[in-house]
Amino acid sequence: MPVEILSEKSASSRPIWFVGKGKLDQVNLPDTVSFWARAHGFDGEPGAVLIVPADKGAIGGALFGTGEDKVEGQSQLVAGKLARSLPEGDWHIEGDIRDAELAAIAILMGGYEFTRYRKPKGKAIRLALPKDVNAARIRRIADAVTFVRDLINTPTSDMGPDALEQAARDLATKHGASFRSIVGDALLEQNFPMIHAVGRAAAIAPRLIDFQWGRESDPKITLVGKGVCFDTGGLDIKPASGMLLMKKDMGGAANVLGLAAMIMDAKLPVRLRVLIPAVENSISGNAFHPSDILHSRKGLTVEVGNTDAEGRLVLADALALADEEEPELLIDMATLTGAARVALGPDLPPFYTHDDELAAAIAAKANETADPLWRMPLWQPYLQKLSSRIADTNNVTTDGFAGSVTAALFLSRFVEKTRGWAHFDIFGWTPFEKPAFPVGGEAQAIRALYQLIEERYPA
Ligand code: BES
Ligand code: ZN
Ligand code: ZN
């Protein structure tokens, strides 16, 4: 059940006292509450929740342990736990709040539930925010996370390329953006051959979603998201275990839509463009084959070493288009490789950029927003691993090493002019529950990127 935000404390609202580790003395607590805390050995351990009684067996409030200041390995989003451990009703935050905005975002994120196919099970919790926080901003961020998770959690039967287009169109319309979609054979006419090749075997036609928002004269930001609505692997078919989660292969698209939603909602002074190649990597008589040579928008020919490396193919044509207008910032997000998870696990997406300043800024914002990201190198010597005997490049390497790096290097060949390009190889999924992260589709990198863009282009 989503946590609801109250604009003001209600009369029945109960306090959540935030207490740092070993800092019970430093929080201004009623005597009965601090006795109760001591009697239970409550010491502000991160994530500890202790319900405090009031008269006649009612609930008087809750103590919440926030742990120590910025400890490595301790998420700043532990407050997400409250969404699932507080009793129903109205609550407000008090006490030792180091970052009230992050705590509120964590609670809202932790209360997420996917309710498209059944009634919500969670508790009805309403939260009054501390006075000094920017409620509109918190809501904007939490809504974007919900939007992303809903898109990813929706299975392919209800989130094919057509439905993904509709979701993008609805968002664009809401904010008055100009929208177009290039569908099916029109992709060939308008020179997006690789998007067509990957998506043509599916029952629902492949397409390139393209919308633009903002003033033409403002700095250009372009977001590109991998919108593979299902990845069977194609003729190089995945085993059942590898295919099970592949509804999430449009996680890059979902995330760029979430980021776009925040940018437009905040009316940041930028010219935003969103490009989503939306396809299903499916199997039928007209599927593209291993060893096919594809022509690309950029003009490079690409030998298909593996039809399961489809994301980089559809992204390449979209990135080539994005690069044509040389935006100031070009961000692409994609559930691109299993190898990224081997390297860093599901919770720490790698990103790649040639631009050291941009990399440092991204790393700093990732830290500030508890939206972890880790830079990996565009290691040029590995480019040769992508060489093909008969085409300009192969889409995979043969040795299987450095899979996330070589996928990023493949993409880099299609971005020639744009200096401020960054590629995010995200997982888009929470496999094991954490306080602010229920199992399922996940928003990754967009809270960090929103903060970066918001600070760089203040409204
Ligand atoms: N969508 C997958 C990557 C993926 C798999 C992301 C599992 C997250 C979880 C992508 O299209 C893919 O299949 N990549 C292959 C590339 C390989 C054939 C070079 C992979 O990672 O195995
Ligand atoms: Zn694949
Ligand atoms: Zn894929």
Coordinates of C-alpha atoms and ligand atoms in Angstrom, one line a residue:
M1 CA 0.0 0.0 0.0
P2 CA 1.6 3.3 -1.0
V3 CA 2.4 5.6 1.9
E4 CA 0.4 8.7 1.6
I5 CA 1.9 12.1 2.3
L6 CA 0.0 14.5 4.5
S7 CA 0.4 18.2 4.0
E8 CA 0.0 18.8 7.7
K9 CA 0.2 16.8 11.0
S10 CA -3.3 15.5 11.8
A11 CA -4.6 15.5 15.4
S12 CA -4.2 11.8 15.6
S13 CA -0.6 11.8 14.2
R14 CA 2.0 9.9 16.3
P15 CA 5.7 10.7 16.3
I16 CA 8.5 8.5 14.9
W17 CA 11.6 9.5 16.9
F18 CA 14.7 9.0 14.8
V19 CA 17.6 8.0 17.1
G20 CA 21.3 7.6 16.0
K21 CA 23.3 4.7 17.4
G22 CA 24.2 5.4 21.1
K23 CA 22.4 8.8 20.9
L24 CA 19.3 8.1 23.0
D25 CA 20.5 10.9 25.4
Q26 CA 20.7 13.4 22.6
V27 CA 17.1 13.1 21.4
N28 CA 14.5 15.1 23.2
L29 CA 12.2 12.3 24.3
P30 CA 9.4 12.2 26.9
D31 CA 10.7 10.4 30.1
T32 CA 8.3 7.5 29.6
V33 CA 9.6 7.0 26.1
S34 CA 13.3 7.0 27.0
F35 CA 12.6 4.6 29.9
W36 CA 10.7 2.3 27.5
A37 CA 13.6 2.5 25.1
R38 CA 16.2 1.6 27.7
A39 CA 14.0 -1.2 29.1
H40 CA 14.0 -2.8 25.7
G41 CA 17.7 -2.2 25.0
F42 CA 16.9 0.1 22.1
D43 CA 20.1 1.8 21.2
G44 CA 19.5 3.3 17.7
E45 CA 20.8 0.3 15.8
P46 CA 20.2 0.9 12.1
G47 CA 16.7 -0.2 11.1
A48 CA 15.5 -1.0 14.6
V49 CA 11.9 -0.2 15.2
L50 CA 10.3 -0.1 18.7
I51 CA 6.7 0.7 19.1
V52 CA 6.0 2.9 22.1
P53 CA 2.6 2.5 24.0
A54 CA 0.3 5.3 25.1
D55 CA -2.4 5.1 27.7
K56 CA -4.9 2.3 27.7
G57 CA -3.0 0.1 25.3
A58 CA -3.0 2.6 22.4
I59 CA 0.1 3.2 20.3
G60 CA 1.9 6.3 21.3
G61 CA 4.7 6.5 18.8
A62 CA 7.7 4.6 17.4
L63 CA 11.4 4.8 17.9
F64 CA 13.5 4.3 14.8
G65 CA 17.2 3.5 14.8
T66 CA 19.2 5.3 12.2
G67 CA 22.6 3.9 13.1
E68 CA 25.8 5.8 12.8
D69 CA 26.6 8.8 10.6
K70 CA 27.5 7.7 7.1
V71 CA 28.9 4.3 7.7
E72 CA 30.2 2.4 4.7
G73 CA 27.8 -0.3 3.8
Q74 CA 24.9 1.2 5.7
S75 CA 22.3 2.5 3.3
Q76 CA 21.0 6.0 4.1
L77 CA 17.6 4.6 3.1
V78 CA 17.1 2.3 6.1
A79 CA 14.1 4.4 7.0
G80 CA 12.3 2.5 4.2
K81 CA 11.8 -0.2 6.7
L82 CA 9.2 1.9 8.5
A83 CA 6.8 1.7 5.6
R84 CA 6.4 -2.0 6.4
S85 CA 6.8 -2.1 10.1
L86 CA 4.7 0.8 11.5
P87 CA 1.1 0.1 12.5
E88 CA -1.5 1.7 10.4
G89 CA -2.4 5.4 10.9
D90 CA -0.9 8.9 10.7
W91 CA 2.7 9.5 11.6
H92 CA 5.3 12.3 11.6
I93 CA 9.0 12.4 11.9
E94 CA 10.8 13.8 14.9
G95 CA 14.2 13.5 16.6
D96 CA 17.7 13.2 15.2
I97 CA 17.1 13.5 11.5
R98 CA 20.3 14.0 9.5
D99 CA 18.6 14.0 6.2
A100 CA 14.9 14.3 6.5
E101 CA 14.4 14.4 2.7
L102 CA 16.2 11.1 2.2
A103 CA 14.4 9.5 5.1
A104 CA 11.0 10.6 3.7
I105 CA 11.9 9.3 0.2
A106 CA 13.0 6.0 1.7
I107 CA 9.7 5.6 3.5
L108 CA 7.8 6.3 0.4
M109 CA 9.9 3.9 -1.6
G110 CA 9.6 1.2 1.0
G111 CA 5.8 1.5 0.9
Y112 CA 5.6 0.6 -2.8
E113 CA 3.4 -2.2 -3.8
F114 CA 2.5 -3.4 -7.3
T115 CA -1.3 -3.4 -7.4
R116 CA -2.2 -3.8 -11.0
Y117 CA -3.4 -7.3 -10.6
R118 CA -4.6 -7.6 -7.0
K119 CA -5.7 -5.5 -4.1
P120 CA -3.0 -3.9 -2.0
K121 CA -1.9 -5.9 1.1
G122 CA 0.2 -3.4 2.9
K123 CA -0.9 -1.1 5.8
A124 CA -2.4 2.3 5.3
I125 CA 0.2 4.7 6.5
R126 CA 0.0 8.4 6.2
L127 CA 3.1 10.5 6.8
A128 CA 3.4 14.2 7.6
L129 CA 6.7 15.5 6.4
P130 CA 9.0 17.7 8.5
K131 CA 8.4 21.4 7.9
D132 CA 11.8 22.2 6.4
V133 CA 11.6 19.7 3.6
N134 CA 10.5 20.3 0.0
A135 CA 7.4 18.2 -0.2
A136 CA 6.8 18.7 -3.9
R137 CA 10.4 17.5 -4.6
I138 CA 10.0 14.4 -2.5
R139 CA 6.7 13.6 -4.1
R140 CA 8.2 14.1 -7.6
I141 CA 11.0 11.7 -6.8
A142 CA 8.8 9.0 -5.1
D143 CA 6.3 9.2 -7.9
A144 CA 9.0 8.7 -10.5
V145 CA 10.3 5.6 -8.7
T146 CA 6.7 4.2 -8.5
F147 CA 6.2 4.9 -12.2
V148 CA 9.4 3.1 -13.1
R149 CA 8.7 0.1 -10.9
D150 CA 5.1 -0.2 -12.3
L151 CA 6.4 -0.2 -15.8
I152 CA 9.0 -2.9 -15.2
N153 CA 6.7 -5.0 -13.1
T154 CA 4.0 -5.1 -15.7
P155 CA 4.5 -8.3 -17.7
T156 CA 5.0 -8.3 -21.5
S157 CA 1.4 -9.3 -22.2
D158 CA 0.4 -5.8 -20.9
M159 CA 3.7 -4.0 -21.6
G160 CA 4.7 -4.8 -25.2
P161 CA 6.3 -2.2 -27.5
D162 CA 2.8 -0.8 -28.2
A163 CA 2.0 -0.4 -24.5
L164 CA 5.4 1.1 -23.7
E165 CA 4.8 3.6 -26.5
Q166 CA 1.4 4.4 -24.9
A167 CA 3.0 5.0 -21.5
A168 CA 5.6 7.3 -23.1
R169 CA 2.9 9.1 -25.1
D170 CA 0.8 9.6 -22.0
L171 CA 3.7 11.1 -20.2
A172 CA 4.6 13.3 -23.1
T173 CA 1.1 14.5 -23.5
K174 CA 0.8 15.3 -19.8
H175 CA 3.7 17.7 -20.1
G176 CA 2.9 19.1 -23.6
A177 CA 5.9 17.4 -25.3
S178 CA 5.9 16.7 -29.0
F179 CA 5.8 13.1 -29.7
R180 CA 6.4 10.7 -32.6
S181 CA 6.8 7.0 -33.0
I182 CA 8.4 5.3 -36.0
V183 CA 6.8 1.9 -36.4
G184 CA 7.5 -1.3 -38.3
D185 CA 8.6 -0.8 -41.9
A186 CA 8.9 2.9 -41.4
L187 CA 12.0 2.1 -39.4
L188 CA 13.6 0.9 -42.7
E189 CA 12.4 3.9 -44.6
Q190 CA 13.8 6.3 -42.0
N191 CA 17.1 4.3 -41.6
F192 CA 16.9 2.5 -38.3
P193 CA 17.7 -0.9 -39.7
M194 CA 19.0 -2.5 -36.5
I195 CA 15.9 -1.6 -34.5
H196 CA 13.8 -3.2 -37.2
A197 CA 16.0 -6.3 -37.5
V198 CA 15.9 -7.1 -33.8
G199 CA 12.1 -6.5 -33.4
R200 CA 10.7 -7.7 -36.7
A201 CA 10.0 -11.3 -35.6
A202 CA 7.6 -10.2 -32.8
A203 CA 3.8 -10.0 -33.1
I204 CA 3.9 -6.4 -32.1
A205 CA 5.9 -4.2 -34.4
P206 CA 9.2 -2.7 -33.4
R207 CA 9.3 1.1 -33.0
L208 CA 11.4 4.1 -32.1
I209 CA 9.7 6.3 -29.6
D210 CA 10.9 9.9 -29.8
F211 CA 9.6 12.9 -27.8
Q212 CA 10.9 16.4 -27.2
W213 CA 10.1 18.9 -24.5
G214 CA 11.3 22.3 -23.6
R215 CA 12.6 25.4 -25.4
E216 CA 14.7 24.7 -28.4
S217 CA 17.2 27.3 -27.3
D218 CA 17.9 25.6 -23.9
P219 CA 20.7 23.2 -23.4
K220 CA 20.0 19.8 -25.0
I221 CA 19.7 16.7 -22.8
T222 CA 18.9 13.4 -24.5
L223 CA 17.9 10.3 -22.7
V224 CA 18.0 6.9 -24.5
G225 CA 16.6 3.8 -22.9
K226 CA 16.7 0.1 -23.9
G227 CA 13.1 -0.9 -24.4
V228 CA 13.3 -4.6 -25.0
C229 CA 9.9 -5.6 -23.8
F230 CA 10.9 -9.2 -23.7
D231 CA 14.2 -10.8 -24.4
T232 CA 13.9 -14.5 -25.4
G233 CA 17.5 -14.3 -26.6
G234 CA 16.2 -14.6 -30.2
L235 CA 17.4 -17.7 -32.1
D236 CA 20.3 -17.9 -29.6
I237 CA 17.5 -18.6 -27.2
K238 CA 18.0 -18.2 -23.5
P239 CA 17.4 -21.2 -21.1
A240 CA 14.3 -21.0 -19.0
S241 CA 16.1 -19.7 -15.9
G242 CA 17.7 -16.9 -17.9
M243 CA 14.4 -15.9 -19.6
L244 CA 12.2 -15.8 -16.5
L245 CA 13.0 -12.2 -15.6
M246 CA 13.2 -10.8 -19.1
K247 CA 10.0 -8.7 -18.9
K248 CA 12.4 -6.3 -17.2
D249 CA 14.6 -5.9 -20.3
M250 CA 12.8 -2.5 -20.8
G251 CA 14.2 -1.3 -17.5
G252 CA 16.4 1.2 -19.2
A253 CA 13.4 2.7 -21.0
A254 CA 11.3 2.7 -17.8
N255 CA 14.1 4.5 -16.0
V256 CA 14.6 7.2 -18.6
L257 CA 10.9 7.8 -18.6
G258 CA 11.0 8.2 -14.8
L259 CA 13.9 10.7 -15.1
A260 CA 12.1 12.5 -17.9
A261 CA 9.0 12.8 -15.7
M262 CA 11.0 14.5 -13.0
I263 CA 12.8 16.9 -15.3
M264 CA 9.5 17.9 -16.9
D265 CA 7.5 18.1 -13.6
A266 CA 10.2 20.4 -12.2
K267 CA 10.2 22.4 -15.5
L268 CA 14.0 22.5 -15.6
P269 CA 15.3 24.9 -18.3
V270 CA 16.5 22.2 -20.7
R271 CA 15.5 21.0 -24.1
L272 CA 14.8 17.3 -23.3
R273 CA 14.6 14.5 -25.8
V274 CA 13.7 10.9 -25.0
L275 CA 14.5 8.1 -27.4
I276 CA 13.3 4.6 -26.8
P277 CA 13.8 1.7 -29.2
A278 CA 10.9 -0.5 -28.2
V279 CA 11.0 -4.1 -29.4
E280 CA 10.5 -7.6 -28.4
N281 CA 13.5 -9.9 -29.1
S282 CA 11.4 -12.8 -30.3
I283 CA 11.6 -15.9 -32.5
S284 CA 9.8 -16.7 -35.7
G285 CA 10.5 -17.4 -39.3
N286 CA 11.6 -13.9 -40.0
A287 CA 13.9 -13.5 -37.0
F288 CA 17.4 -12.2 -37.6
H289 CA 20.0 -14.9 -37.5
P290 CA 23.4 -15.4 -35.9
S291 CA 26.0 -14.5 -38.5
D292 CA 23.7 -12.0 -40.3
I293 CA 25.3 -8.7 -41.2
L294 CA 23.2 -5.7 -40.3
H295 CA 23.5 -2.3 -41.7
S296 CA 23.2 0.4 -39.0
R297 CA 22.0 4.0 -39.1
K298 CA 25.6 5.2 -38.6
G299 CA 26.7 3.3 -41.7
L300 CA 28.8 0.7 -39.9
T301 CA 28.0 -2.9 -40.7
V302 CA 27.5 -5.2 -37.8
E303 CA 28.0 -9.0 -37.7
V304 CA 25.6 -10.7 -35.4
G305 CA 27.7 -13.0 -33.2
N306 CA 24.8 -13.6 -30.9
T307 CA 21.2 -12.6 -31.3
D308 CA 20.9 -12.3 -27.5
A309 CA 23.2 -9.3 -27.6
E310 CA 20.2 -7.4 -29.0
G311 CA 20.1 -4.4 -26.7
R312 CA 23.3 -2.9 -28.0
L313 CA 22.0 -3.2 -31.6
V314 CA 18.8 -1.3 -31.0
L315 CA 20.6 1.3 -28.8
A316 CA 23.2 1.8 -31.5
D317 CA 20.7 3.1 -34.0
A318 CA 19.0 5.3 -31.3
L319 CA 22.3 6.6 -30.1
A320 CA 23.4 7.4 -33.6
L321 CA 20.3 9.6 -34.0
A322 CA 20.9 11.2 -30.6
D323 CA 24.5 12.0 -31.6
E324 CA 23.4 13.8 -34.8
E325 CA 22.3 16.8 -32.8
E326 CA 25.3 16.6 -30.4
P327 CA 23.4 17.2 -27.1
E328 CA 25.2 18.7 -24.1
L329 CA 24.3 15.6 -22.1
L330 CA 23.5 12.2 -23.6
I331 CA 22.5 9.5 -21.1
D332 CA 21.6 6.0 -22.0
M333 CA 20.3 3.4 -19.7
A334 CA 20.0 -0.3 -20.4
T335 CA 19.7 -3.7 -18.8
L336 CA 22.5 -4.5 -21.2
T337 CA 24.6 -7.4 -19.8
G338 CA 24.6 -10.2 -17.3
A339 CA 28.3 -9.5 -17.0
A340 CA 27.6 -6.2 -15.2
R341 CA 26.0 -8.2 -12.4
V342 CA 28.9 -10.6 -12.3
A343 CA 31.2 -7.6 -11.8
L344 CA 29.2 -5.5 -9.3
G345 CA 26.0 -7.3 -8.3
P346 CA 22.5 -6.2 -8.8
D347 CA 22.6 -3.1 -6.5
L348 CA 25.6 -1.2 -7.9
P349 CA 25.2 -0.4 -11.6
P350 CA 28.3 0.4 -13.6
F351 CA 28.4 3.5 -15.7
Y352 CA 30.8 4.5 -18.5
T353 CA 31.9 7.9 -19.9
H354 CA 34.9 9.5 -21.6
D355 CA 34.3 12.6 -19.6
D356 CA 36.1 12.6 -16.3
E357 CA 34.4 15.7 -14.9
L358 CA 31.0 14.2 -15.6
A359 CA 32.1 10.9 -14.1
A360 CA 33.1 12.7 -10.9
A361 CA 29.8 14.6 -10.7
I362 CA 27.8 11.4 -11.2
A363 CA 29.7 9.6 -8.5
A364 CA 29.2 12.5 -6.1
K365 CA 25.4 12.7 -6.7
A366 CA 25.1 8.9 -6.4
N367 CA 26.7 9.2 -3.0
E368 CA 24.5 12.1 -1.9
T369 CA 21.3 10.4 -3.0
A370 CA 22.1 6.9 -1.8
D371 CA 21.6 5.8 -5.4
P372 CA 24.8 3.9 -5.8
L373 CA 26.8 3.9 -9.1
W374 CA 30.3 2.8 -10.0
R375 CA 32.4 4.0 -12.9
M376 CA 34.0 1.3 -15.1
P377 CA 36.4 2.0 -17.9
L378 CA 35.9 2.3 -21.6
W379 CA 39.1 0.3 -22.0
Q380 CA 40.2 1.0 -25.6
P381 CA 42.5 -2.1 -26.0
Y382 CA 39.4 -4.3 -25.7
L383 CA 37.8 -2.7 -28.8
Q384 CA 39.7 -5.0 -31.1
K385 CA 37.9 -8.0 -29.4
L386 CA 34.8 -6.8 -31.2
S387 CA 36.4 -7.1 -34.6
S388 CA 34.7 -9.1 -37.4
R389 CA 36.3 -10.8 -40.4
I390 CA 33.7 -9.5 -42.8
A391 CA 31.9 -6.5 -41.2
D392 CA 33.0 -3.3 -39.5
T393 CA 32.3 -4.8 -36.1
N394 CA 30.8 -7.8 -34.4
N395 CA 28.1 -7.3 -31.7
V396 CA 29.9 -9.6 -29.3
T397 CA 33.4 -10.8 -28.4
T398 CA 34.2 -14.5 -28.5
D399 CA 36.1 -14.9 -25.3
G400 CA 33.3 -13.8 -22.9
F401 CA 35.6 -11.6 -20.8
A402 CA 34.7 -8.1 -19.7
G403 CA 31.2 -8.4 -21.1
S404 CA 29.9 -5.1 -19.7
V405 CA 33.0 -3.2 -20.8
T406 CA 32.9 -4.5 -24.3
A407 CA 29.2 -3.8 -24.6
A408 CA 29.9 -0.2 -23.6
L409 CA 32.7 -0.1 -26.1
F410 CA 30.4 -1.3 -28.8
L411 CA 28.0 1.5 -28.0
S412 CA 30.8 4.1 -28.0
R413 CA 31.3 3.5 -31.7
F414 CA 27.9 5.0 -32.4
V415 CA 28.5 8.2 -30.4
E416 CA 31.1 10.2 -32.2
K417 CA 30.4 13.8 -31.6
T418 CA 28.8 14.1 -28.1
R419 CA 31.3 14.7 -25.4
G420 CA 28.9 14.4 -22.5
W421 CA 27.8 10.8 -23.1
A422 CA 27.3 8.4 -20.2
H423 CA 26.1 4.8 -20.4
F424 CA 24.5 3.0 -17.5
D425 CA 24.4 -0.8 -17.5
I426 CA 21.6 -1.2 -14.9
F427 CA 19.9 -4.3 -13.5
G428 CA 16.5 -2.7 -13.1
W429 CA 15.4 -5.2 -10.5
T430 CA 15.6 -5.8 -6.8
P431 CA 16.1 -9.6 -6.3
F432 CA 16.3 -9.5 -2.5
E433 CA 14.2 -7.2 -0.3
K434 CA 16.0 -4.3 1.3
P435 CA 14.4 -1.5 3.5
A436 CA 13.4 0.9 0.7
F437 CA 13.4 -1.7 -2.0
P438 CA 10.7 -4.3 -2.3
V439 CA 11.5 -7.2 -4.6
G440 CA 10.7 -6.4 -8.2
G441 CA 11.3 -3.7 -10.8
E442 CA 13.7 -1.0 -9.7
A443 CA 14.6 2.6 -10.4
Q444 CA 18.4 2.9 -10.6
A445 CA 20.6 5.9 -11.3
I446 CA 17.7 8.3 -11.8
R447 CA 17.6 9.9 -8.4
A448 CA 21.3 10.6 -8.7
L449 CA 21.0 11.9 -12.3
Y450 CA 18.0 14.0 -11.4
Q451 CA 20.0 15.7 -8.7
L452 CA 22.9 16.3 -11.1
I453 CA 20.6 17.8 -13.8
E454 CA 18.6 19.8 -11.3
E455 CA 21.8 21.4 -9.9
R456 CA 23.3 21.9 -13.3
Y457 CA 20.2 23.5 -14.7
P458 CA 18.3 25.1 -11.8
A459 CA 14.7 26.0 -12.5
Ligands
BES1 N1 19.1 -8.5 -21.5 C1 20.3 -9.2 -21.5 C2 21.2 -8.8 -20.3 C3 20.8 -9.2 -19.0 C4 20.6 -10.5 -18.6 C5 20.6 -8.2 -18.1 C6 20.2 -10.8 -17.3 C7 20.2 -8.4 -16.8 C8 20.0 -9.7 -16.4 C9 21.0 -9.0 -22.8 O1 20.3 -8.7 -23.9 C10 21.8 -10.2 -23.0 O2 21.2 -11.2 -23.2 N2 23.1 -10.1 -23.0 C11 24.0 -11.2 -23.1 C12 25.2 -10.7 -24.0 C13 26.0 -11.9 -24.5 C14 25.2 -12.7 -25.5 C15 27.3 -11.3 -25.1 C16 24.5 -11.6 -21.7 O3 24.8 -10.7 -20.9 O4 24.7 -12.8 -21.5
ZN2 ZN 19.7 -10.5 -24.9
ZN3 ZN 18.4 -7.9 -23.5

